């Protein structure tokens, strides 16, 4: 029976850092510290680091690092490289593993001087040779500027094995990774990250569904030997496209991120990227991923943070006076730089910075609407004017989430109904153990940055965060309140069924999805900044308001991402900016609409003038066409818009009507009081124009309502 | 008070459609329900299907193709008890009773199942949607945390013995649910905590779980809040063994493997029939992976999906499960007749009909509970008798005893995946294709016509079905190689995508970007002898739907304005969207086509197709059209030809890029049936797939005289509906697999496919992996 390469797909924690020009080189302890603080994202099954150092010399030697699984393999590897010495690959010095046991991978390292092509050929043929009948040896680092360190274990153990605990290596950029394998054979270092190809190294979190297509692409351009992970594939794609196809790092990032066809008109993803996508099919990535990549070409050093088109994996970006950061969680950045500016990447976008050029792509518009972007010293700190030591104050520093939750429970059990927690450092699940009737109305004040799943199942407590909150805040919350003085990340208030969530800054993807109301419970979410894609998806009740309080006067962009209100069946969303009609819900691709319109014209159902005027519209959404097309033509084209299971979403940019005004007045008053905002701003906000998004209530016969006899369950 | 109460079984209607839950199976379950004691030991021959589990037997028990001799076995001393969740839950018998929600079932059945678990000491799952008040009073239940969080708060989560974190279900891995507002009646509104009359939608994935470490986060959040054991329920898909390891490593107490063929209140047929692996393969693969990882001890593996009797359960335990889960069998013992209409809301046996406050007719709760209790007792007794026959004292002794099993008519690869001896001395595995069976069956035509709106009430939508297990290759006969292939369903390691509310791009580009298709479906080949109104409708549909019509002949003059959407033979000089040349001497004639672009070569499917395709690419043509319908020497199946042509074009480089990059592969044939064929052919390497007979059957044109009753506009409407519905079904498959772009991700992505019990030689030619390995 033939052998099947296992497919290795990992979940993980990732980190990358790049120094700014003029700043000191970065020591290895920085990378270790930043990855060790999310060790719960990983496992004992693998970790690693990569250092990028630009050496200012014409052709610095390359460092080839090979995992070898015993004496014989080691000999084969050395023989193979010796063969290449005849052709100009000079072995300068080598370091042999301390011991070689058959079946256990150890590291053989050799410094060589060689022309680029020969170096690539030597390592590639070595991998081919050593992959016959299972992998017996594997080159995992072979660059002149990049040096990968990886092994099996948690980050600290791996750092120890690689002698990277005390500062010893200083580099322009670092990557770090802790691995959570989905697959079984997780016990070999060849599957640890980073993965490197020539001068690129990457760390990755996710599961790439395009893996099979990417493999076909790589095989067809001659890269045939793989250890079987989707992460390695990414490193090889980056290297191939930049080194062989001579594309810029920026274009490759845009190509790999695989932008939606509807994004291909923007400044970042122009017609050139469309042409690349068609020409280089199979090189794009699909499925969830966060990728942090580093690259040095001898001229400049780059740090790249890439997220998928739906931003299914967490990624945050940071910047301080001397460094840029990309990380899975904010805590990793705050550990290193408490006052760094922090923001997130928009779905399908990427962050790219280089040592010499600074930020090339910030990864999003409207960075200034994020509270974490403007340093707010007043928020992250425990108020100094009160005594630090008190019976209701807990110092969370170094506490596990279970210990922290237990401490809060004990304070409450003493009868106190206000608990202050200082130095919150990414602990998850805060408050999920407190949902007891006797605690209703209690206040938990959190200073710092709480981790994921804050206030889940909340049934009547108040949580106040002085700082930024993470993902999954307020999931399945039934009552009470969550107040965030900074930003919140993705999936805020999923299935929020009662109570309020107030966020002073901005929020990530899928805020308020599945919000719903039941009887007297009408939940409310108010966001002071902006929101990313899929705001209020599946919403079935309650109110969401997005206010853009800190935007500039002349700000014209939308305060929400794409697909707002898609699948909405109840409730209302108010966005204090214009939102294009074709960015609400899920309209069919513009190209399909144009095509149908042209066909209507050919069929004689749409005169030449009418056709011209219709396609001249900026948005070709359902309601615009309904208004402009002759009814017979509309009855035809309607079929590509509506379906039996999806109702149209209505969207209007206008001032609030009297009912809405009353609703918003009471909610906003609360919000403005909570954050101490001025009366003047209140007046300005409530009289502004909003894009009001709600399910379309059908009056005419042309809308296909869900028919009664069909259940999908 | 209900005016009529049902307390006896209805007569089983006769049906021509093949069904796994056939009449003898129903009769056996009914006898268990009536008697509460053992009826037989073994599954008789007439109940067996082609599924691998039916081709595996216990050795040395004297199986004779009948039920087995029960005389002298009136009572067994074997101990059927099992422990789950690292010993925190003890069951008197290895039975978990489905996860059927209140809403999917109409109340009485939910109560009967939960009460029967309490009476007999097994355990019952309650599904998503909160707890019926009478179910909440029962002790031996699990509660479900699912993607929509309907009806759950901490109080509900703290009810019952464990929490089931539901990622997916076997009948529709990677899909959510949609309960229309009209079904959200007052009782449903109360338990789900949503307003009466408002649609209730469950997202396809949990939007807080996009990876294994996210799953760990949710498991620990639930444990931190309740302290209960947490089981994770998944639909069984390609990476099942990796996912099971991940669940164990992340602190889950067990995994419920819900496999293909499992029941559902409503699921798109295209997903039900083409996503998911059989339970026997999943159990064997999961057990093996967990043991290698040293994660098996104490962790529970619960097997669901077509578990029809105690022998099935015993075999699954021997393959590595701790416990079997039954759902459909429960419904049958309460009267289900397999009429496949749960999704319509008027179940004749009142099991799945619309939930009302004061129903006129009601299933007797007492009788239903009695049936359920009897089923469990009779089933358990049969199970213990099987233990006796195997000389085993306890259920635990059976778990993982693959050595007790032997295959017959199993191919060697499947036997190895299951970990049993092939036991197939004469080598007669199941035939690859069943030439005897009708190709265009009535069911198939019905589905196409529903999509087109020719019949039914949901044009343009994916076809929905419910309980039961039909379909090739294990129940219906396989008629295409594609029938042995399943597509992936994203479970845990990546999110699936909801195609109704989220973006899945189906557009693809042909001819180096010159032609954009809205979906990878083209119309063709069609001959010019077709009735003119049909040709006109086809052309106009190709135009409005943004696709291509391949017409083997000259299009009528008046259709010239649509020319850019028509492909014509190379001999025609009229303007067209593309030209197609063919014939053995095409190389000599290709220079005559100067200026005619895009230019395609039509090839019959044969051993020489790959070579010809490479030649065409080297001569700068735009692509090949693989046409299955031409007879030729060394004729190949379309699936095989497509995969081999794609692979050959990837091997030859020009200017550093493979020929395939700028050269199209279009597959077509009169026997391309449905969306799933299109999807699988794309994953095997086709850019687009042509349908012809399927299109004419869908619009109601089967024979020439049908043309007179159809008008052009009607045909066009139906064709448009068909293409939109096909697009929707393709999106469902893509979304289930977590694929958001067909063009960049699907084409040639064989990793998404697995061969289930396929003849190994064919599988290797297709370049896809067998299910359960790799």
Short mmCIF file of N, CA and C in Angstrom, two decimals, chain A residues 33 199 398 418 482 502 568 602:
data_model
loop_
_atom_site.label_atom_id
_atom_site.label_comp_id
_atom_site.label_asym_id
_atom_site.label_seq_id
_atom_site.Cartn_x
_atom_site.Cartn_y
_atom_site.Cartn_z
N UNK A 33 9.67 36.28 25.10
CA UNK A 33 8.70 36.84 26.02
C UNK A 33 7.33 36.98 25.35
N UNK A 199 15.29 33.17 1.67
CA UNK A 199 15.39 34.27 2.65
C UNK A 199 14.06 34.60 3.34
N UNK A 398 0.31 37.60 36.95
CA UNK A 398 0.79 36.23 37.10
C UNK A 398 -0.28 35.22 37.46
N UNK A 418 -18.48 45.21 44.54
CA UNK A 418 -17.60 45.89 43.58
C UNK A 418 -16.20 45.33 43.76
N UNK A 482 -21.58 45.47 29.73
CA UNK A 482 -20.13 45.44 29.56
C UNK A 482 -19.73 46.80 29.01
N UNK A 502 -21.23 48.64 25.70
CA UNK A 502 -20.79 49.96 25.28
C UNK A 502 -19.29 49.91 25.04
N UNK A 568 -29.89 39.35 8.19
CA UNK A 568 -30.63 39.98 9.29
C UNK A 568 -32.12 39.64 9.20
N UNK A 602 -30.11 43.22 -24.83
CA UNK A 602 -30.10 42.43 -26.07
C UNK A 602 -31.47 41.81 -26.34
#
